[in-house]
Coordinates of N, CA, C and O and ligand atoms in Angstrom, one line a residue:
M1 N 126.4 150.4 138.3 CA 125.8 149.9 137.9 C 125.7 148.4 137.3 O 126.1 147.9 136.6
S2 N 124.7 148.0 137.5 CA 124.4 145.9 137.2 C 123.4 146.7 135.8 O 123.5 147.1 135.3
K3 N 124.2 144.9 134.6 CA 123.9 145.2 133.2 C 122.4 145.3 133.4 O 122.0 145.8 132.9
F4 N 122.5 144.3 134.2 CA 120.9 143.9 134.4 C 119.5 143.7 135.8 O 120.3 143.5 136.6
N5 N 118.7 144.0 135.8 CA 117.9 144.2 136.7 C 116.9 142.7 137.3 O 116.3 143.4 136.1
I6 N 117.2 142.1 137.5 CA 116.1 141.0 137.8 C 115.2 141.4 138.6 O 115.4 141.2 139.5
L7 N 113.8 140.8 138.7 CA 112.3 140.5 139.3 C 112.2 139.3 139.8 O 112.1 138.6 138.9
V8 N 112.7 138.7 140.9 CA 111.9 137.7 141.4 C 109.9 138.2 141.6 O 110.1 138.8 142.5
L9 N 109.2 137.2 141.4 CA 107.1 137.2 141.5 C 107.3 136.2 142.3 O 107.2 135.3 141.8
H10 N 106.6 136.3 143.5 CA 106.5 134.9 144.0 C 105.1 134.8 144.7 O 104.2 136.0 144.7
G11 N 104.0 134.0 143.6 CA 102.9 133.8 143.9 C 102.6 133.3 145.1 O 103.1 133.6 146.3
P12 N 100.9 133.4 145.6 CA 100.2 132.3 146.0 C 100.5 131.8 147.3 O 101.1 130.4 146.4
N13 N 100.3 132.6 148.7 CA 100.8 131.0 149.4 C 102.1 130.4 149.8 O 102.6 129.7 151.2
L14 N 102.9 131.5 148.7 CA 104.6 130.9 149.2 C 104.9 131.9 150.3 O 106.6 131.4 150.4
N15 N 104.8 132.6 151.2 CA 104.5 133.0 152.0 C 104.8 132.1 153.1 O 105.0 132.2 153.8
L16 N 104.7 130.8 153.3 CA 103.8 129.7 154.3 C 105.1 128.4 154.0 O 105.1 127.6 155.0
L17 N 106.3 129.0 152.9 CA 107.5 127.9 152.8 C 108.4 127.3 153.9 O 108.2 128.5 154.8
G18 N 109.1 126.2 154.1 CA 109.3 126.5 155.4 C 108.6 126.1 156.2 O 108.7 125.3 158.0
R19 N 106.9 126.3 156.6 CA 106.0 125.7 157.6 C 105.5 124.8 157.7 O 104.9 124.4 158.7
R20 N 104.8 124.8 155.7 CA 103.8 123.9 156.1 C 103.9 123.1 155.0 O 105.2 123.2 154.2
E21 N 104.1 121.6 154.6 CA 103.9 120.4 153.8 C 105.4 120.6 152.7 O 106.3 120.8 151.8
P22 N 106.4 121.0 154.3 CA 107.9 120.8 153.9 C 108.0 119.2 153.3 O 109.4 119.1 152.1
D23 N 107.3 118.1 153.1 CA 107.1 117.1 152.1 C 107.6 117.7 150.8 O 108.0 117.0 150.1
I24 N 107.2 118.7 150.2 CA 106.0 118.6 149.1 C 107.1 119.7 148.6 O 107.6 120.1 147.6
Y25 N 107.8 120.7 149.4 CA 107.7 122.0 149.2 C 109.4 122.7 149.4 O 110.1 123.5 150.2
G26 N 110.4 121.6 151.1 CA 111.1 121.7 151.6 C 111.0 122.5 152.7 O 109.7 123.2 152.6
H27 N 111.9 122.6 153.4 CA 112.0 123.2 154.7 C 112.4 124.7 154.9 O 112.4 125.0 155.7
L28 N 113.6 125.1 154.1 CA 113.2 126.8 153.7 C 112.7 127.3 153.3 O 111.3 126.9 152.8
T29 N 112.6 128.4 154.1 CA 111.5 129.4 154.2 C 111.1 130.7 152.8 O 112.6 130.5 152.3
L30 N 110.7 131.1 152.3 CA 110.7 132.1 151.7 C 111.8 132.8 151.6 O 112.7 133.7 150.9
A31 N 112.1 133.6 153.4 CA 113.3 135.0 153.1 C 114.8 133.7 153.2 O 115.8 134.5 152.2
N32 N 114.9 132.2 153.6 CA 115.6 131.7 152.6 C 116.0 132.1 151.5 O 117.0 131.6 150.9
I33 N 114.9 131.2 150.7 CA 115.0 131.7 148.9 C 115.7 133.0 149.1 O 116.3 133.1 147.9
N34 N 115.4 134.1 149.5 CA 115.7 135.3 148.5 C 117.0 135.6 148.4 O 117.6 136.0 148.6
E35 N 117.3 135.1 149.7 CA 118.4 135.3 150.2 C 119.8 134.7 149.6 O 120.8 135.1 149.5
I36 N 119.7 133.4 149.4 CA 120.2 132.6 148.1 C 120.6 133.3 146.8 O 121.3 133.3 146.6
L37 N 119.0 133.6 146.4 CA 119.1 135.0 145.3 C 119.7 136.0 145.2 O 120.1 136.1 144.1
E38 N 119.5 136.6 146.1 CA 120.9 137.5 146.6 C 122.0 137.4 146.7 O 122.9 138.2 145.9
Q39 N 122.9 136.1 147.5 CA 124.0 135.8 146.9 C 123.9 135.3 145.6 O 125.0 135.6 145.3
E40 N 123.6 135.0 145.1 CA 123.4 134.4 144.0 C 123.9 135.9 143.0 O 124.6 135.6 141.7
S41 N 122.4 136.6 143.2 CA 122.9 137.7 142.0 C 124.7 138.4 142.4 O 124.7 139.2 141.3
A42 N 124.7 138.5 143.9 CA 125.7 139.2 143.7 C 127.2 138.5 142.7 O 127.6 138.7 141.4
R43 N 126.8 137.3 142.9 CA 128.0 136.4 142.2 C 127.7 136.7 140.3 O 128.9 136.7 139.8
L44 N 126.4 137.2 140.3 CA 126.3 136.9 138.6 C 126.8 138.8 137.9 O 126.6 138.7 137.0
K45 N 126.2 139.5 139.1 CA 126.6 141.3 139.1 C 125.5 141.1 137.9 O 125.9 142.2 137.7
V46 N 124.1 141.1 138.9 CA 123.1 141.9 138.1 C 122.1 142.8 139.6 O 122.5 141.6 140.5
G47 N 121.3 143.9 139.4 CA 120.4 143.3 140.2 C 119.2 142.8 140.2 O 119.0 141.7 139.5
L48 N 119.1 142.6 141.6 CA 117.8 141.5 141.9 C 117.2 142.3 143.0 O 117.2 142.8 144.2
S49 N 115.5 142.1 142.4 CA 114.2 142.2 143.7 C 113.6 141.5 144.3 O 113.2 140.8 142.4
C50 N 113.1 140.8 144.8 CA 112.1 140.0 145.1 C 110.5 140.5 145.5 O 111.0 141.4 146.5
F51 N 109.8 139.9 145.2 CA 108.1 140.1 145.7 C 107.3 139.3 145.7 O 106.8 138.3 145.4
Q52 N 106.7 139.3 147.0 CA 105.8 137.8 147.3 C 104.2 138.3 146.9 O 104.0 139.6 148.3
S53 N 102.9 138.1 146.6 CA 102.2 138.6 146.9 C 101.1 137.0 146.5 O 100.8 136.3 146.2
N54 N 100.3 137.3 147.8 CA 98.9 136.3 148.0 C 97.2 137.0 146.6 O 96.6 136.6 146.7
H55 N 97.7 138.5 146.0 CA 96.7 138.7 145.0 C 96.9 138.9 143.4 O 97.7 139.5 143.3
E56 N 95.8 138.2 143.1 CA 96.3 138.0 141.9 C 96.9 139.8 140.7 O 97.8 140.1 140.4
G57 N 95.9 140.2 141.3 CA 96.0 141.6 140.2 C 97.2 142.5 141.4 O 98.0 143.6 139.8
L58 N 97.5 142.3 142.3 CA 99.0 143.2 143.1 C 100.6 142.5 142.2 O 100.4 143.3 141.7
L59 N 100.1 141.1 141.8 CA 101.2 140.6 140.8 C 101.4 141.0 139.4 O 102.5 142.0 138.7
V60 N 100.0 141.3 139.1 CA 99.6 142.4 137.3 C 100.4 143.3 137.9 O 100.8 143.9 137.0
D61 N 99.6 144.0 139.2 CA 100.5 145.7 138.2 C 102.0 145.9 138.9 O 102.6 146.8 138.4
T62 N 102.7 144.5 139.7 CA 104.1 144.5 139.9 C 104.7 144.4 138.2 O 105.3 144.9 138.3
I63 N 104.0 143.6 138.0 CA 104.4 143.5 136.7 C 104.8 144.9 135.6 O 105.4 144.5 134.7
H64 N 103.7 145.1 136.3 CA 103.2 146.1 134.8 C 104.3 147.5 134.7 O 105.4 147.6 134.5
G65 N 104.5 147.8 136.4 CA 105.6 148.4 137.1 C 106.8 148.2 136.4 O 108.1 148.6 136.6
A66 N 107.2 146.5 136.0 CA 108.3 146.0 136.1 C 109.4 146.6 134.9 O 110.1 147.3 134.2
V67 N 108.6 147.2 133.8 CA 108.7 147.2 132.5 C 109.8 148.8 132.6 O 110.9 148.5 131.5
D68 N 109.8 149.7 133.1 CA 110.5 149.9 133.0 C 112.1 150.1 133.9 O 113.2 150.9 134.4
N69 N 112.5 148.9 134.1 CA 113.4 148.8 135.5 C 114.0 148.1 136.1 O 114.7 147.7 136.4
Y70 N 113.3 146.5 134.9 CA 114.1 145.8 135.2 C 114.4 144.6 133.4 O 113.7 145.3 132.8
Q71 N 115.1 144.0 133.1 CA 115.8 143.6 131.8 C 114.8 141.6 131.8 O 114.4 141.7 130.8
G72 N 114.5 141.4 133.4 CA 113.5 140.1 133.3 C 112.7 140.1 134.4 O 113.1 140.4 135.5
I73 N 112.1 138.9 134.0 CA 111.0 138.5 135.1 C 111.5 136.6 135.4 O 111.9 135.7 134.3
V74 N 111.4 136.6 136.6 CA 111.5 134.7 137.7 C 110.3 134.7 138.0 O 110.4 135.5 139.1
I75 N 109.7 134.7 137.9 CA 108.3 134.3 138.9 C 107.6 132.6 138.8 O 108.2 131.5 137.4
N76 N 107.6 132.3 139.6 CA 106.8 131.2 140.6 C 105.2 131.9 141.1 O 105.5 132.1 142.2
A77 N 104.2 131.1 140.3 CA 103.1 131.9 140.3 C 102.5 131.6 141.2 O 100.9 131.8 141.3
G78 N 102.6 130.0 141.8 CA 101.8 128.5 142.4 C 100.8 128.5 141.5 O 100.6 128.5 140.8
A79 N 100.3 128.1 142.4 CA 98.4 128.0 141.8 C 98.2 129.3 140.9 O 97.1 128.6 139.7
Y80 N 99.2 130.4 141.1 CA 97.9 130.9 139.6 C 98.7 130.7 138.4 O 98.0 131.0 137.3
T81 N 99.8 130.2 138.5 CA 100.2 129.4 137.1 C 98.5 129.5 136.4 O 99.2 129.0 135.3
H82 N 98.1 128.5 137.0 CA 97.1 127.2 136.2 C 95.3 128.1 136.2 O 94.3 127.5 136.0
T83 N 95.7 128.8 136.9 CA 93.9 129.5 136.5 C 94.6 131.2 136.2 O 93.8 131.8 135.3
S84 N 96.0 131.3 135.3 CA 95.0 133.0 135.8 C 96.0 133.6 134.1 O 97.3 133.6 134.1
V85 N 94.9 134.1 133.7 CA 94.8 134.8 132.4 C 95.4 135.6 132.3 O 96.2 136.5 131.4
A86 N 95.1 136.4 133.4 CA 95.2 138.0 133.7 C 97.0 137.7 133.7 O 98.2 138.8 133.9
I87 N 97.9 137.0 134.3 CA 98.6 137.1 135.1 C 100.0 137.1 133.3 O 100.9 137.7 133.7
R88 N 99.1 136.4 133.0 CA 99.9 136.1 130.8 C 99.8 136.9 130.4 O 100.5 137.0 130.4
D89 N 98.2 137.9 130.6 CA 98.6 138.7 129.0 C 99.3 139.7 130.2 O 100.4 140.9 129.3
A90 N 99.6 140.3 131.5 CA 100.5 141.2 131.8 C 101.7 140.8 131.7 O 102.5 141.6 131.1
L91 N 102.3 139.3 131.6 CA 104.1 139.1 131.2 C 103.9 139.9 129.6 O 104.5 139.9 129.0
A92 N 102.7 139.2 129.2 CA 102.8 139.2 127.3 C 103.1 140.8 127.0 O 103.5 141.5 126.1
G93 N 102.6 141.3 128.1 CA 102.1 142.6 127.4 C 103.6 143.3 128.0 O 103.8 144.7 127.2
V94 N 104.0 143.6 128.6 CA 105.6 144.4 129.7 C 106.5 144.0 128.2 O 107.4 144.0 127.8
G95 N 106.8 142.7 127.4 CA 107.2 141.7 126.7 C 108.7 142.0 127.1 O 109.7 141.3 126.9
L96 N 108.9 141.8 128.4 CA 110.2 141.5 129.1 C 109.9 140.0 129.4 O 109.4 138.8 129.3
P97 N 111.9 139.3 128.9 CA 111.8 137.8 128.5 C 111.3 137.2 130.1 O 111.7 137.6 131.2
V98 N 110.8 136.1 130.3 CA 110.4 135.5 131.8 C 110.5 134.2 132.0 O 110.3 133.0 130.8
V99 N 111.2 133.7 132.7 CA 111.8 131.4 133.7 C 110.0 131.9 134.1 O 110.5 132.4 135.4
E100 N 110.3 131.0 134.2 CA 109.3 130.1 134.8 C 109.6 129.5 135.6 O 109.9 128.5 135.3
V101 N 108.9 128.8 137.2 CA 110.0 128.1 138.1 C 109.1 127.8 139.0 O 107.9 128.5 139.4
H102 N 108.9 126.8 139.6 CA 108.1 126.1 140.3 C 108.9 124.7 141.3 O 110.1 124.5 141.2
L103 N 108.8 124.9 142.7 CA 109.6 124.1 143.8 C 109.3 122.6 143.5 O 110.7 121.8 143.2
S104 N 108.1 122.3 142.8 CA 108.0 121.0 143.2 C 107.4 120.6 141.1 O 107.8 121.5 140.9
N105 N 107.7 118.9 141.4 CA 107.3 118.9 139.6 C 106.4 118.4 139.0 O 105.2 117.8 139.5
I106 N 105.3 120.2 138.5 CA 104.1 120.2 138.2 C 103.7 119.1 137.8 O 102.6 118.9 138.1
Y107 N 104.4 118.3 136.8 CA 103.9 117.4 135.7 C 103.7 115.7 136.7 O 103.3 114.9 136.3
C108 N 104.2 115.8 138.3 CA 104.5 114.5 138.4 C 103.2 115.0 140.2 O 102.8 113.9 140.2
R109 N 102.6 115.5 139.5 CA 101.5 115.7 141.1 C 100.0 116.1 139.7 O 99.7 115.3 139.3
E110 N 99.4 116.1 140.5 CA 97.7 116.6 139.8 C 97.5 116.8 138.8 O 97.8 117.4 138.9
E111 N 96.5 116.1 137.8 CA 96.5 116.7 136.6 C 96.0 118.2 136.0 O 96.8 118.4 135.4
F112 N 95.8 118.8 137.4 CA 95.3 119.6 137.0 C 96.1 121.0 136.9 O 96.6 122.4 137.0
R113 N 97.9 120.7 138.1 CA 98.5 121.4 138.2 C 99.3 120.9 137.1 O 101.0 122.0 136.0
H114 N 98.6 120.4 135.7 CA 100.1 119.7 134.6 C 100.2 121.3 133.4 O 100.5 121.3 132.4
H115 N 99.1 122.0 134.0 CA 98.7 122.9 132.6 C 99.2 124.1 133.3 O 99.1 124.7 134.2
S116 N 99.7 125.4 132.5 CA 100.5 126.4 132.8 C 100.5 126.8 131.7 O 100.6 127.2 130.8
Y117 N 99.3 128.4 132.2 CA 98.9 129.8 131.2 C 100.5 130.1 131.0 O 100.1 130.9 130.4
I118 N 101.6 130.3 131.6 CA 102.6 131.1 131.4 C 103.4 130.2 130.7 O 104.0 131.3 130.0
A119 N 103.5 129.0 130.2 CA 105.1 128.7 129.8 C 104.6 129.4 128.5 O 106.3 129.2 127.8
P120 N 103.8 129.2 127.5 CA 103.6 129.7 126.0 C 104.5 131.0 126.6 O 104.9 131.6 125.6
V121 N 104.6 132.1 127.6 CA 104.5 133.1 127.2 C 106.2 133.6 127.5 O 106.9 134.3 128.2
A122 N 106.3 132.0 128.0 CA 108.3 132.3 129.0 C 109.1 131.9 128.0 O 108.8 131.1 127.2
V123 N 110.5 131.8 128.5 CA 111.1 131.6 127.2 C 111.4 130.7 127.9 O 112.0 129.3 126.9
G124 N 111.7 130.1 129.4 CA 111.3 129.0 129.5 C 111.2 128.5 130.9 O 110.5 129.2 131.7
Q125 N 110.7 127.4 131.7 CA 110.0 126.8 133.0 C 110.8 125.4 133.2 O 111.6 124.9 132.4
I126 N 111.2 125.9 134.9 CA 112.0 125.1 136.0 C 111.4 124.8 136.8 O 110.8 125.6 137.3
S127 N 111.5 123.0 136.6 CA 110.3 122.2 138.0 C 110.7 121.4 138.5 O 111.0 120.8 138.0
G128 N 110.4 121.4 139.8 CA 110.5 120.6 140.3 C 112.6 119.9 141.2 O 112.4 119.3 141.8
F129 N 113.3 120.9 140.5 CA 114.0 121.4 141.9 C 114.1 121.7 142.9 O 115.6 122.2 144.0
G130 N 113.1 122.2 143.7 CA 113.0 122.2 145.2 C 113.5 123.9 145.1 O 113.0 125.0 144.1
A131 N 113.8 124.8 145.9 CA 114.5 126.3 146.3 C 115.5 126.4 145.2 O 115.9 127.2 144.6
N132 N 116.6 125.2 144.4 CA 117.6 125.0 143.6 C 116.4 126.2 141.9 O 117.8 126.1 141.2
S133 N 115.3 125.3 141.8 CA 114.8 126.2 140.8 C 114.6 127.5 141.2 O 115.0 127.7 139.7
Y134 N 115.1 128.2 142.0 CA 114.8 130.1 141.6 C 116.4 130.7 140.9 O 116.9 130.7 140.4
C135 N 117.4 129.6 141.9 CA 118.8 129.8 141.2 C 118.8 128.9 139.6 O 119.6 129.6 138.6
L136 N 119.0 127.7 139.3 CA 118.5 127.3 138.0 C 117.7 128.4 136.7 O 118.4 129.1 136.5
G137 N 116.5 129.0 137.4 CA 115.7 130.3 136.7 C 116.5 131.6 136.8 O 117.1 131.4 135.7
L138 N 117.8 131.6 137.5 CA 117.7 132.9 137.4 C 119.4 133.2 136.9 O 119.3 133.8 135.7
H139 N 120.3 132.5 137.3 CA 121.0 131.4 135.6 C 121.1 131.7 134.4 O 121.0 131.9 133.7
A140 N 119.7 131.0 134.2 CA 118.8 130.6 132.8 C 118.6 132.6 132.2 O 118.6 132.5 131.2
L141 N 118.1 132.8 132.5 CA 117.4 134.4 132.8 C 118.5 135.1 132.1 O 118.5 135.6 131.4
V142 N 119.9 134.8 133.4 CA 120.4 135.7 133.3 C 121.8 135.4 131.6 O 121.6 136.6 130.6
N143 N 121.6 134.0 131.4 CA 122.4 133.9 130.2 C 121.2 134.0 129.1 O 122.3 134.2 128.3
Y144 N 120.5 134.0 129.2 CA 119.7 134.4 127.9 C 119.9 135.8 127.4 O 119.9 136.5 126.4
L145 N 119.8 136.8 128.9 CA 120.0 138.5 128.4 C 121.3 138.3 128.4 O 121.8 139.3 126.8
E146 N 122.4 137.8 128.4 CA 123.7 137.5 127.8 C 124.0 137.9 126.5 O 125.0 138.7 125.4
K147 N 123.1 136.9 126.1 CA 123.5 135.9 125.3 C 122.5 136.6 123.9 O 122.5 137.5 123.0
S148 N 121.4 137.9 124.1 CA 120.3 138.9 123.6 C 120.6 140.1 123.4 O 119.9 140.6 123.3
S149 N 122.2 140.7 124.1 CA 121.7 142.4 124.1 C 123.7 142.4 123.6 O 124.0 141.5 122.3
Ligands
LIG1 O1 105.7 124.2 142.9 C1 105.5 125.5 143.0 O2 106.5 125.7 142.8 C2 104.2 125.2 142.9 O3 104.1 126.9 142.1 C3 103.6 125.7 144.2 C4 102.4 126.0 144.6 C5 101.1 125.6 143.4 O4 100.7 125.5 143.6 C6 102.0 124.6 142.2 O5 101.0 123.8 141.4 C7 103.1 124.3 141.7 C8 101.5 126.0 145.7 C9 102.1 127.0 146.9 C10 102.3 127.3 147.9 O6 103.0 126.8 149.1 C11 102.7 126.4 150.2 C12 103.7 126.0 151.0 C13 103.6 125.8 152.1 C14 103.1 124.9 152.9 C15 101.7 125.7 151.6 C16 101.4 126.3 150.4

């Protein structure tokens, strides 16, 4: 059994990856990204589950359900990053360490993307490295868990 189980959460519209707007979000599909994360988690010897939803409440429910089964969360909340007090409160409520990731550099884009409701309840944020943001986020979270265990 792995020492740590990590939950990767993908928010709204990320199911469209690879099919639209490749200039912003790249050519990889969400399935490709999940596969890369599975491989990386095997190398790191941690357990990993990935979940995507377009529904805020479902993401909140999934965060609540994580508390007994996972030691940390990597989240790309998509547009909910900039709007959702509910997701921020859920993350703060369960108290698991969170790493926030974004494919694009949200600070180089429209002003409304510069604010994250999640950043203040996260250990840290990785933004702008495409699919690699998720891998960097996974590494950062595992490193954080190892140091704090
Ligand atoms: O850069 C990121 O990872 C974002 O979280 C992506 C969100 C955006 O609202 C955030 O500001 C930054 C959007 C995800 C939508 O993904 C699509 C993929 C293909 C086609 C259309 C949307």
